[in-house]
mmCIF file of C-alpha atoms in Angstrom:
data_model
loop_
_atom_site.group_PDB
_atom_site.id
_atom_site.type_symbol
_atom_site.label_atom_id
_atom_site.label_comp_id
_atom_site.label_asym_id
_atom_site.label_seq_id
_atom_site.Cartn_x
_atom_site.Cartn_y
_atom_site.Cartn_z
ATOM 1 C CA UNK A 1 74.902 108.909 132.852
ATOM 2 C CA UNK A 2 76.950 106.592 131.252
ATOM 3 C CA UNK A 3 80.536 105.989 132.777
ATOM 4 C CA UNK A 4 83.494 106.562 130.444
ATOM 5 C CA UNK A 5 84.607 103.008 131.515
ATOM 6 C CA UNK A 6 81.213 102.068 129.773
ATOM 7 C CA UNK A 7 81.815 104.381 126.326
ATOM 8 C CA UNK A 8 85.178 102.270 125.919
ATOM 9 C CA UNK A 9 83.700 99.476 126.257
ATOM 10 C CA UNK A 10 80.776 99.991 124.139
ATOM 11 C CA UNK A 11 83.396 101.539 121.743
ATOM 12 C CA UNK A 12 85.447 98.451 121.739
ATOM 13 C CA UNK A 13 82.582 96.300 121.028
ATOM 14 C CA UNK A 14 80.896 98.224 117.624
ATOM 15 C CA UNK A 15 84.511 98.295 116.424
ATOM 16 C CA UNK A 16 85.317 94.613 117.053
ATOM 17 C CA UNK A 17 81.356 94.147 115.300
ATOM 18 C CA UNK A 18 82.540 96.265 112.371
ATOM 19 C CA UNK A 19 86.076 94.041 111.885
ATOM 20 C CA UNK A 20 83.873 90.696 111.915
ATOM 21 C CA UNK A 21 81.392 92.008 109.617
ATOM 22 C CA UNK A 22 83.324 93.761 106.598
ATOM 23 C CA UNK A 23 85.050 90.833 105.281
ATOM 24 C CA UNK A 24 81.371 89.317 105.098
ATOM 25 C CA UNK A 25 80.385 92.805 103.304
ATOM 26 C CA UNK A 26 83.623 92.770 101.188
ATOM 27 C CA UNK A 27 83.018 89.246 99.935
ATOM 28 C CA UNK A 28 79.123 89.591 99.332
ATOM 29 C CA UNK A 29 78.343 86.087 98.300
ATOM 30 C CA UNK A 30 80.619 82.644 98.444
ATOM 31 C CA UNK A 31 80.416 80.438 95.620
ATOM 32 C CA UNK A 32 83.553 78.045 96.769
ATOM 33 C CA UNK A 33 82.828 74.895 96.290
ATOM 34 C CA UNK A 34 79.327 75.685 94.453
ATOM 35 C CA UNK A 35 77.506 74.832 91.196
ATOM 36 C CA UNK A 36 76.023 77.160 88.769
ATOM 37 C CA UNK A 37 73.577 76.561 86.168
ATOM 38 C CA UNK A 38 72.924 79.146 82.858
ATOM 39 C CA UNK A 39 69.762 77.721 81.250
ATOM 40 C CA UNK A 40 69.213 78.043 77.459
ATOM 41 C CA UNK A 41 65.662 78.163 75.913
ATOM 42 C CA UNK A 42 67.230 76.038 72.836
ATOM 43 C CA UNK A 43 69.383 73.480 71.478
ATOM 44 C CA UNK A 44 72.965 73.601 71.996
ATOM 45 C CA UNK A 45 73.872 73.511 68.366
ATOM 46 C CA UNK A 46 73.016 76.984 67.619
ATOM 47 C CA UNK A 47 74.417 80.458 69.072
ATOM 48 C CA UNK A 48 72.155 80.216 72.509
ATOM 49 C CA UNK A 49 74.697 76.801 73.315
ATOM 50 C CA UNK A 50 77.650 78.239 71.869
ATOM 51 C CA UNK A 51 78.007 81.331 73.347
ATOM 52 C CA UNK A 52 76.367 79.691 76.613
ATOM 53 C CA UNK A 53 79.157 77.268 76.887
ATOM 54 C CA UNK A 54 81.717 79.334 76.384
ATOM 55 C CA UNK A 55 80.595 81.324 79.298
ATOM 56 C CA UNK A 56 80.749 78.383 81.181
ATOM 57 C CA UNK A 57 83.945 77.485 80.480
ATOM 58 C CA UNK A 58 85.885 80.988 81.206
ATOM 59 C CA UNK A 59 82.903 82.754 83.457
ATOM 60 C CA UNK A 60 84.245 80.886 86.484
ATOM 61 C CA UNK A 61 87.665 81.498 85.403
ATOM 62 C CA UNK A 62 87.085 85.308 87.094
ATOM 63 C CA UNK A 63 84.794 84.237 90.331
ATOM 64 C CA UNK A 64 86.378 83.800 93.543
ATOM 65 C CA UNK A 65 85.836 80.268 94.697
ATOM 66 C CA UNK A 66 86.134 79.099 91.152
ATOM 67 C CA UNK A 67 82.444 77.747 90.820
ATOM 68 C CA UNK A 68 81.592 74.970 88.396
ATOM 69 C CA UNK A 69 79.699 76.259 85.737
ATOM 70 C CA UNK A 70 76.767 73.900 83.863
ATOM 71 C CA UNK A 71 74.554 74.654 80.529
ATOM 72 C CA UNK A 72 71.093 73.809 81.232
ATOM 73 C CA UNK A 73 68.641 73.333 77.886
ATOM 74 C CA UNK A 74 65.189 73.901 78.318
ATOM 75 C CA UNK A 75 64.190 74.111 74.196
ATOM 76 C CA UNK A 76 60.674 75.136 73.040
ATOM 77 C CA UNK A 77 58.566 78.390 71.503
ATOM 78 C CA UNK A 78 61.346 80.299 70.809
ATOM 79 C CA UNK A 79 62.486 79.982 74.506
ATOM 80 C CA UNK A 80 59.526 81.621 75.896
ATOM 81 C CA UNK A 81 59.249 78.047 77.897
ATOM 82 C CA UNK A 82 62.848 78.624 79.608
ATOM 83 C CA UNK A 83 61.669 82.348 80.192
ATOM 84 C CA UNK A 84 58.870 81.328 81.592
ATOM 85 C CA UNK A 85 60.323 78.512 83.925
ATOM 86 C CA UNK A 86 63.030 81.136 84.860
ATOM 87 C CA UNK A 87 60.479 84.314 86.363
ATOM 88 C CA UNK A 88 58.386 81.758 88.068
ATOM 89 C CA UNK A 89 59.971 78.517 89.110
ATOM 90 C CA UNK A 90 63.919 78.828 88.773
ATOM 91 C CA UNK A 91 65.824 78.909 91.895
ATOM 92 C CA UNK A 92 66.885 82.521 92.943
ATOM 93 C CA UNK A 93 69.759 81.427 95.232
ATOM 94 C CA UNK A 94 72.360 83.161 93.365
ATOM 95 C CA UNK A 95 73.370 80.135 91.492
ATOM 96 C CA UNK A 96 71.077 79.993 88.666
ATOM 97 C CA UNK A 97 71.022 82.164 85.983
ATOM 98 C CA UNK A 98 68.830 82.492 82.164
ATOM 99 C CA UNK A 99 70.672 83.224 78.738
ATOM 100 C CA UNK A 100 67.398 85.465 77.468
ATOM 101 C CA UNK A 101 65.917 85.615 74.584
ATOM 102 C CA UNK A 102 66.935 88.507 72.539
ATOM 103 C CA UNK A 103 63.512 88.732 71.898
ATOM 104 C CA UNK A 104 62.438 88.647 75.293
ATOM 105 C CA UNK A 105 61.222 92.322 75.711
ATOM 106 C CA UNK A 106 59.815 92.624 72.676
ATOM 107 C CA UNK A 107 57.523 89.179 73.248
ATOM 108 C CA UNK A 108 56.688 90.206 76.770
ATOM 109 C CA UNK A 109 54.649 93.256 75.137
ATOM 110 C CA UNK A 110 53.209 91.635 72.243
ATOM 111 C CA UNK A 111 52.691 88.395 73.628
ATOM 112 C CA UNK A 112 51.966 89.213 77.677
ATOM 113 C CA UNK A 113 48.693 86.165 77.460
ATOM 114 C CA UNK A 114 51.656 83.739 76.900
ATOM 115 C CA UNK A 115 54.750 85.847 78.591
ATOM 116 C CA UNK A 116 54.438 84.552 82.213
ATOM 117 C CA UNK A 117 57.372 87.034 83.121
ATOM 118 C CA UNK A 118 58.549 90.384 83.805
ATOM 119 C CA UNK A 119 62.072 91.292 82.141
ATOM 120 C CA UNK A 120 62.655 94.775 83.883
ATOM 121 C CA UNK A 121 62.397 92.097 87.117
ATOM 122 C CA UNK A 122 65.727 90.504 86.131
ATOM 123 C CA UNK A 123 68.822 91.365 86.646
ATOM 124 C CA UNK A 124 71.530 91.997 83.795
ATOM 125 C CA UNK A 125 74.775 90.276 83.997
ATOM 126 C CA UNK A 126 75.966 91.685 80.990
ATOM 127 C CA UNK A 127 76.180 90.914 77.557
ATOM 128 C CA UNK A 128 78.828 89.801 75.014
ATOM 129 C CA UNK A 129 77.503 90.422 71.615
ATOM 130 C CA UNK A 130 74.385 92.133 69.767
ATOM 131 C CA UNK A 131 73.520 91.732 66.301
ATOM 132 C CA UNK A 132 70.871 91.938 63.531
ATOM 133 C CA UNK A 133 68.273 90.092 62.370
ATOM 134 C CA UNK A 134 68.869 88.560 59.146
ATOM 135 C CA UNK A 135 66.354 86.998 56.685
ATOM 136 C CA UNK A 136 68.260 84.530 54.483
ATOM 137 C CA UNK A 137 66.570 82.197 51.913
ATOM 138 C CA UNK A 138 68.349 79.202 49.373
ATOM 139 C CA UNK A 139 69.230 80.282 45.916
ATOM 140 C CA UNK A 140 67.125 77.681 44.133
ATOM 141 C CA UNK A 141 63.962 79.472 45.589
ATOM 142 C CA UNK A 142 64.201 82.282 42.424
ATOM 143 C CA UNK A 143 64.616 84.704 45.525
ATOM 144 C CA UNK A 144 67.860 87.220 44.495
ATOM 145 C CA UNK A 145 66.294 90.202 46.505
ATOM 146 C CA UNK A 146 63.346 90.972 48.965
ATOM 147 C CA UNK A 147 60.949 92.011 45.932
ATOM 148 C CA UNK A 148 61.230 88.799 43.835
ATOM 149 C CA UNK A 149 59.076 87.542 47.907
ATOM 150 C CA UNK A 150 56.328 89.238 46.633
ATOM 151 C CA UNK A 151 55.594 86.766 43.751
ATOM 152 C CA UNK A 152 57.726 83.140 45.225
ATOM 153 C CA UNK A 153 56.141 81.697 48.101
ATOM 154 C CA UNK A 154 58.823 80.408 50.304
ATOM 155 C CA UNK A 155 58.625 78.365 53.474
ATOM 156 C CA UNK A 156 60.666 79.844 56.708
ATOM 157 C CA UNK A 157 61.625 77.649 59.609
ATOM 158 C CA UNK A 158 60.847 78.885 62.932
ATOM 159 C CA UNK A 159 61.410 77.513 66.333
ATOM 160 C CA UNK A 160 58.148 78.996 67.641
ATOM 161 C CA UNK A 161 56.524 82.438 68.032
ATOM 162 C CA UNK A 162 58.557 84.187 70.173
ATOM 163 C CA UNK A 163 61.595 83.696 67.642
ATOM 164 C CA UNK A 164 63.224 86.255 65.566
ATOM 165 C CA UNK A 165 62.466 83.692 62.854
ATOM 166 C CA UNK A 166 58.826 84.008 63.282
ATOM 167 C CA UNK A 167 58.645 87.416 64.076
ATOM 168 C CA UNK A 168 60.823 89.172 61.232
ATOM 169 C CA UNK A 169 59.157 87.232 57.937
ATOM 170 C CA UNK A 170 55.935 88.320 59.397
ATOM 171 C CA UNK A 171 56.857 91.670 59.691
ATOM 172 C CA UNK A 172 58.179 91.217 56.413
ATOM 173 C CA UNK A 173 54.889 89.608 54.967
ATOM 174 C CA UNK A 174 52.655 92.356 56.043
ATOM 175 C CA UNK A 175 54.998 95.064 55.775
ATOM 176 C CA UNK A 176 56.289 94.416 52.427
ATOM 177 C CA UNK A 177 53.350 92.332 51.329
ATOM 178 C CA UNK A 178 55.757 88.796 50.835
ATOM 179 C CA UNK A 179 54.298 85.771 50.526
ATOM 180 C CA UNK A 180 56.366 83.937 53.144
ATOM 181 C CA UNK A 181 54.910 80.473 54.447
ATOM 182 C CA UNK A 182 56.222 80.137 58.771
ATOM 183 C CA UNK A 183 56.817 76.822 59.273
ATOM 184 C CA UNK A 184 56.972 76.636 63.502
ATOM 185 C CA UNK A 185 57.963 74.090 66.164
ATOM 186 C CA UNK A 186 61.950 73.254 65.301
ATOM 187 C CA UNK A 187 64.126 72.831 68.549
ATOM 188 C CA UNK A 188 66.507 75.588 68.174
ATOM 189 C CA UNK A 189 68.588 77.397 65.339
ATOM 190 C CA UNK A 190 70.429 74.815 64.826
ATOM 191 C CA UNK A 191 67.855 71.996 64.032
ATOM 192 C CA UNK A 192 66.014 75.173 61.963
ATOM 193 C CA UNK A 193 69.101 75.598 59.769
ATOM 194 C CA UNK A 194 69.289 71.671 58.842
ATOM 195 C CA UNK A 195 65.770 72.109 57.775
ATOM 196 C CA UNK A 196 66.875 74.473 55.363
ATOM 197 C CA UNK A 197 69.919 72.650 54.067
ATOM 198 C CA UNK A 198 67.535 69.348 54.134
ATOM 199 C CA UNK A 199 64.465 71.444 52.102
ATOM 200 C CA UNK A 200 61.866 70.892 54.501
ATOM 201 C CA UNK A 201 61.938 74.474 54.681
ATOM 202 C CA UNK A 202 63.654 76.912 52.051
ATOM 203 C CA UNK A 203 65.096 79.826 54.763
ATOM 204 C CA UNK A 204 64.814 81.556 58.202
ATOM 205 C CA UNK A 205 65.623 84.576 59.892
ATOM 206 C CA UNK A 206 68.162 84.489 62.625
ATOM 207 C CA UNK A 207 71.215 86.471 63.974
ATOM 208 C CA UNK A 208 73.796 86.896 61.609
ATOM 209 C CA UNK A 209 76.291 85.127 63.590
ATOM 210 C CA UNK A 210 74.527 82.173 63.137
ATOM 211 C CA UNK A 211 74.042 82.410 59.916
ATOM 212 C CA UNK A 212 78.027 83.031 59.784
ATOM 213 C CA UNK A 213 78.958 80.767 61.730
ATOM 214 C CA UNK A 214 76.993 77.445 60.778
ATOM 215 C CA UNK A 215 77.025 77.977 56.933
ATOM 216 C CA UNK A 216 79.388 80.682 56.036
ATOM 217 C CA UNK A 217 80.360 78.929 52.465
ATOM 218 C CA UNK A 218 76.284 79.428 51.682
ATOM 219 C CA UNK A 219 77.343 83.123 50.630
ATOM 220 C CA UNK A 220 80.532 82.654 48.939
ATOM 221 C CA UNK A 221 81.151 82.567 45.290
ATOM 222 C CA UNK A 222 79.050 83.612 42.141
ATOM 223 C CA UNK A 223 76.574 81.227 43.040
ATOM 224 C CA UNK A 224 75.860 81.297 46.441
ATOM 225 C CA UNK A 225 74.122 78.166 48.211
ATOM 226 C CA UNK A 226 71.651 81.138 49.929
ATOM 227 C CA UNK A 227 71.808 84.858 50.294
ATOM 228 C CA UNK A 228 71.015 87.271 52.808
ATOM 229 C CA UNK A 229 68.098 89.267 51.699
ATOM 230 C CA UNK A 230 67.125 91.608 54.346
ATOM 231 C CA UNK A 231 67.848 92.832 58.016
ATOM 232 C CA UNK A 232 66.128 94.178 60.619
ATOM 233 C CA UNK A 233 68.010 95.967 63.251
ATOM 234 C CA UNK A 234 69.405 99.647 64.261
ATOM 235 C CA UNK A 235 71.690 99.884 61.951
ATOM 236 C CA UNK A 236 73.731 97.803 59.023
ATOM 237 C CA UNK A 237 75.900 94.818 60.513
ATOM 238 C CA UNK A 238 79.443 96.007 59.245
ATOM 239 C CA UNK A 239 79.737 92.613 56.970
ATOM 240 C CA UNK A 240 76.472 92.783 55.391
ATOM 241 C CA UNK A 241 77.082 96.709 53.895
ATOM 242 C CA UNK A 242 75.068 95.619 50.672
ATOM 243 C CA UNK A 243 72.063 93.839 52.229
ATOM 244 C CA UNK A 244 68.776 96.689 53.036
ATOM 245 C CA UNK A 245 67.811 97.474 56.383
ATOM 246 C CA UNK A 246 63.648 97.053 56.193
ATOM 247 C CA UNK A 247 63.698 100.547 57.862
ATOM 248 C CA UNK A 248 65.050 102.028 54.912
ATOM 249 C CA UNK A 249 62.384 100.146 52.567
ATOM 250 C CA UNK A 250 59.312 100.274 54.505
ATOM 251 C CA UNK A 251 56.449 102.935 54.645
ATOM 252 C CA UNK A 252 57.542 105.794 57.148
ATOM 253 C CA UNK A 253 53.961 104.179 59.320
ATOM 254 C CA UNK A 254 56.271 101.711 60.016
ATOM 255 C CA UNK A 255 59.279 102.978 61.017
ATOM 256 C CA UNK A 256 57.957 102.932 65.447
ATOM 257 C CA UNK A 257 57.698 99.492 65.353
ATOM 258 C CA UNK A 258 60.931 98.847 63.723
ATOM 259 C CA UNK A 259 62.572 100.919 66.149
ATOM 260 C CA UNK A 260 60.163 98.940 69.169
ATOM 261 C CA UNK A 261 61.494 95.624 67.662
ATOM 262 C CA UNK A 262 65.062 96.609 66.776
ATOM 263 C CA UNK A 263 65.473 97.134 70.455
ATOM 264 C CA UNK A 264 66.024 92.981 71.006
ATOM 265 C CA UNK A 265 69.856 93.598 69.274
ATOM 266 C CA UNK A 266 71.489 94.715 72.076
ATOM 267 C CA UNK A 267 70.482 91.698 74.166
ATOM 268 C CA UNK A 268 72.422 89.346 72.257
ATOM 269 C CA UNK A 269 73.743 86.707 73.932
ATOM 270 C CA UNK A 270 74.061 87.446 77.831
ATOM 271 C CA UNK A 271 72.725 86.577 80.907
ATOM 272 C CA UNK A 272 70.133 87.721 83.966
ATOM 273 C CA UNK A 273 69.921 87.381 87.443
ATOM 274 C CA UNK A 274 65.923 85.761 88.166
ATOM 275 C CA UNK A 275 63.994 87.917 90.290
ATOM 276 C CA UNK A 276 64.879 87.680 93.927
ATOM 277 C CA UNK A 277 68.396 86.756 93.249
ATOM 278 C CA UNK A 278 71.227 88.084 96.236
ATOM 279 C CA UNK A 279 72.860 91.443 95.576
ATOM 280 C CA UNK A 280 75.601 89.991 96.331
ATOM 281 C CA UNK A 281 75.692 87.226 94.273
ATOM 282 C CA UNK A 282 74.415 89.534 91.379
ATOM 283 C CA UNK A 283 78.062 92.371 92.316
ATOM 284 C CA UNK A 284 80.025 88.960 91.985
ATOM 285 C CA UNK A 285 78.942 88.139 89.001
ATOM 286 C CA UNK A 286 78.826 91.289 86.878
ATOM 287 C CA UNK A 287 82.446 92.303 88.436
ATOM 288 C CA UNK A 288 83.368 88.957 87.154
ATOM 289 C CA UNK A 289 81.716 89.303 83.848
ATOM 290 C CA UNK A 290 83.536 92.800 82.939
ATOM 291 C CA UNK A 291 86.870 90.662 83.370
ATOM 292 C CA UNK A 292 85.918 87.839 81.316
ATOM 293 C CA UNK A 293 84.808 90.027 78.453
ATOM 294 C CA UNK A 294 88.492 91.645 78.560
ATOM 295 C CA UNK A 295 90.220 88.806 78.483
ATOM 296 C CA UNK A 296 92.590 87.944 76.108
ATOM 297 C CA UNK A 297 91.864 84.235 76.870
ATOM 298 C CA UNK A 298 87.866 84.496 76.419
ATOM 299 C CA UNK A 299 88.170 87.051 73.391
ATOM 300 C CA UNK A 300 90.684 84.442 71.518
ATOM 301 C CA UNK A 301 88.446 81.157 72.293
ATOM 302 C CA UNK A 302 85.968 83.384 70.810
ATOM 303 C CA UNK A 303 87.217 84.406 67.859
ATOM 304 C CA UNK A 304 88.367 80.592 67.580
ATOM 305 C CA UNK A 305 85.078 79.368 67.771
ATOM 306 C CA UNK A 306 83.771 82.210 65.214
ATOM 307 C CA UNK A 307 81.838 84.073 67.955
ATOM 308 C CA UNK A 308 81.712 87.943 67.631
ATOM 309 C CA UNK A 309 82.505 89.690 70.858
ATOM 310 C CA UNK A 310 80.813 92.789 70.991
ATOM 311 C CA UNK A 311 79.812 93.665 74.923
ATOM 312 C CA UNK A 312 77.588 95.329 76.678
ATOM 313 C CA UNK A 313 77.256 96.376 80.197
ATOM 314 C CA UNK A 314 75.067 95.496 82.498
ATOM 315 C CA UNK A 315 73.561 98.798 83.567
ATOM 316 C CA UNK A 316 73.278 99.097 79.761
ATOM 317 C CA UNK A 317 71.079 96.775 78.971
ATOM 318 C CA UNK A 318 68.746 96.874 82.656
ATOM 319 C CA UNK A 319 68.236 100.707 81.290
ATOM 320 C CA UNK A 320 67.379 99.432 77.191
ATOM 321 C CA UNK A 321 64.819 96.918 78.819
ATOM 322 C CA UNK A 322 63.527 98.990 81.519
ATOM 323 C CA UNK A 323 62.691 101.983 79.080
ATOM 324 C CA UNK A 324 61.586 99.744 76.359
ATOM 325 C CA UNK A 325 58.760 98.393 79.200
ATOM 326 C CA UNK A 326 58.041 101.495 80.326
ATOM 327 C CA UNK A 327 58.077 104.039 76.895
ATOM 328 C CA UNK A 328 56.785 101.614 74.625
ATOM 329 C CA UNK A 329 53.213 103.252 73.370
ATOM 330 C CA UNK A 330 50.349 101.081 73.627
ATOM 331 C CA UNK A 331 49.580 101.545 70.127
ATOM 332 C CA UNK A 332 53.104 100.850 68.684
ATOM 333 C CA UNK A 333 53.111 97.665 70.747
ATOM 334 C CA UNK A 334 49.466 96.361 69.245
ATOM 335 C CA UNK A 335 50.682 97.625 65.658
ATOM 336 C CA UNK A 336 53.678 95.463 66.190
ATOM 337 C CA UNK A 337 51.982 92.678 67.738
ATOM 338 C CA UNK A 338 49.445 92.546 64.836
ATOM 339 C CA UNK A 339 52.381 92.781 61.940
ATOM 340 C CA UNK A 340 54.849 89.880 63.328
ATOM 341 C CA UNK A 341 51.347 87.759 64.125
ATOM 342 C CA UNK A 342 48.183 88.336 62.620
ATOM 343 C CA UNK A 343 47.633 85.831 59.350
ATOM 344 C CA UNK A 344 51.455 85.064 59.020
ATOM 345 C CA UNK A 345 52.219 81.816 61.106
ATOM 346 C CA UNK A 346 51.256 78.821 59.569
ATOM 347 C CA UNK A 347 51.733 75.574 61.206
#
């Protein structure tokens, strides 16, 4: 038997264990004195580098330690490369981190021969804004609405095929049966918008923050520079109440793969945790994410900077991708593949 001198002792010791190891549990993960990197997949003139670098600048702000924060851009195929580079070669120590793709999810299904990655394997952060699709072309094409596609051939910019402005005009072609010609291989949609304004190419389709907040005066007045002719999405972006949703236009057939594709809104602009990343690092984070996206500091540089702040939590999003993964049918996923791909990108 065990002596009661021997109990108190033992007693003494898991309690004096406990005290040394809860403030270890209570602060889960140090980043004093640390460096973190968010890596882009494009330029930093467009919304990826925008929104990226304002997370940089007020994201560490709301961690304990106070952590430099760095913008990493890794441009190329519509940032499948930095998607890529992230699942199998980024650093999962807790201090590295990917701004995704909106179209991630929906270009790991239709694309898995060139999708070296896993999204339901990352880890959501959060995200702090989600938007449509928006398929904009210059007024000196002839183009006034979607139909007038069917008989002007226009030229899209695209920064590769796992971009929204790939993907949407060929829905669009072989939906609608436009005549779109995809122009691929511009560094981000930044460098894609200059094309337009320069006439190497005559439109795109990107968020329409970016739209809004590169060329805004394109849509103002009687004669607009460029219109917004269609959007692809869940439902109508408040400040575009007048432009069609291709769900309400298409053949019913269709209407699956909108809703497969539509899904890539709610990512937005956010960031994931690599696979493999510390739990704790990953509680940090999102606690300190939720604070940033309330505050009145981050929400005014924001607006200041014309970004739209509309967040999303973490568990959110993980539960979006996850059942988008998971649910998506076979079938819709080929149909979808074979609309946004087969005999619409031109290079």
């Amino acid at each position: 038997m065990i002596g009661k001198s021997k109990i108190a002792l033992l007693g003494a010791a898991l309690g004096a264990a406990a005290m040394f190891a809860a403030p270890a549990q209570a602060q889960d993960f140090n980043f004093s004195g640390k460096q973190i990197k968010l890596t882009i997949g494009f330029g930093f003139g467009g919304t990826y580098g925008q929104y990226s670098r304002l997370f940089a600048e007020h994201l560490k702000t709301q961690i304990p330690g106070n952590p430099n924060i760095i913008v990493d851009s890794r441009p190329g195929a519509g940032g499948l490369l930095a998607t890529n580079y992230a699942a199998r070669a980024m650093p999962a120590d807790g201090l590295n981190y990917l701004v995704p793709p909106d179209s991630a999810v929906v270009v790991q299904l239709m694309r898995p021969k060139k999708a070296k990655f896993d999204m339901s394997k990352f880890t959501w952060i959060g995200s702090a804004n989600q938007t449509n699709v928006i398929l904009v072309v210059r007024s000196d094409t002839g183009v006034k609405k979607w139909e007038d596609l069917r008989n002007i051939s226009v030229p899209m910019g695209s920064t590769g095929l796992a971009s929204t402005s790939s993907i949407m005009p060929g829905l669009v072609n072989n939906m609608l049966g436009t005549k779109m010609k995809i122009v691929t291989g511009y560094k981000g949609s930044s460098k894609t918008g200059l094309s337009v304004e320069q006439g190497e190419t005559r439109g795109s389709a990107f968020n329409w923050l970016f739209w809004k907040s590169k060329y805004e005066n394109w849509f103002q007045g009687d004669t607009p520079y460029a219109r917004a002719i269609l959007q692809l999405g869940h439902v109508k972006d408040p400040e575009l109440p007048n432009v069609p949703m291709m769900s309400d236009i298409v053949d019913p057939k269709y209407k699956p793969v909108l809703k497969f594709i539509g899904s890539l809104g709610l990512i937005g602009r956010g960031l994931a945790a690599p696979p493999g990343t510390p739990e704790g690092a990953i509680k940090v984070m999102q606690t300190a994410w939720e604070k940033m996206m309330k505050d009145p500091a981050f929400i005014a540089d924001a607006n200041k900077r014309k970004l739209r702040v509309i967040p999303t939590d973490a568990a959110t999003i993980q539960k979006v991708v996850n059942e988008a993964i998971t649910n998506s049918s076979p079938e819709v996923v080929k149909q979808a593949s074979m609309l946004a791909y087969e005999g619409a990108a031109k290079h």
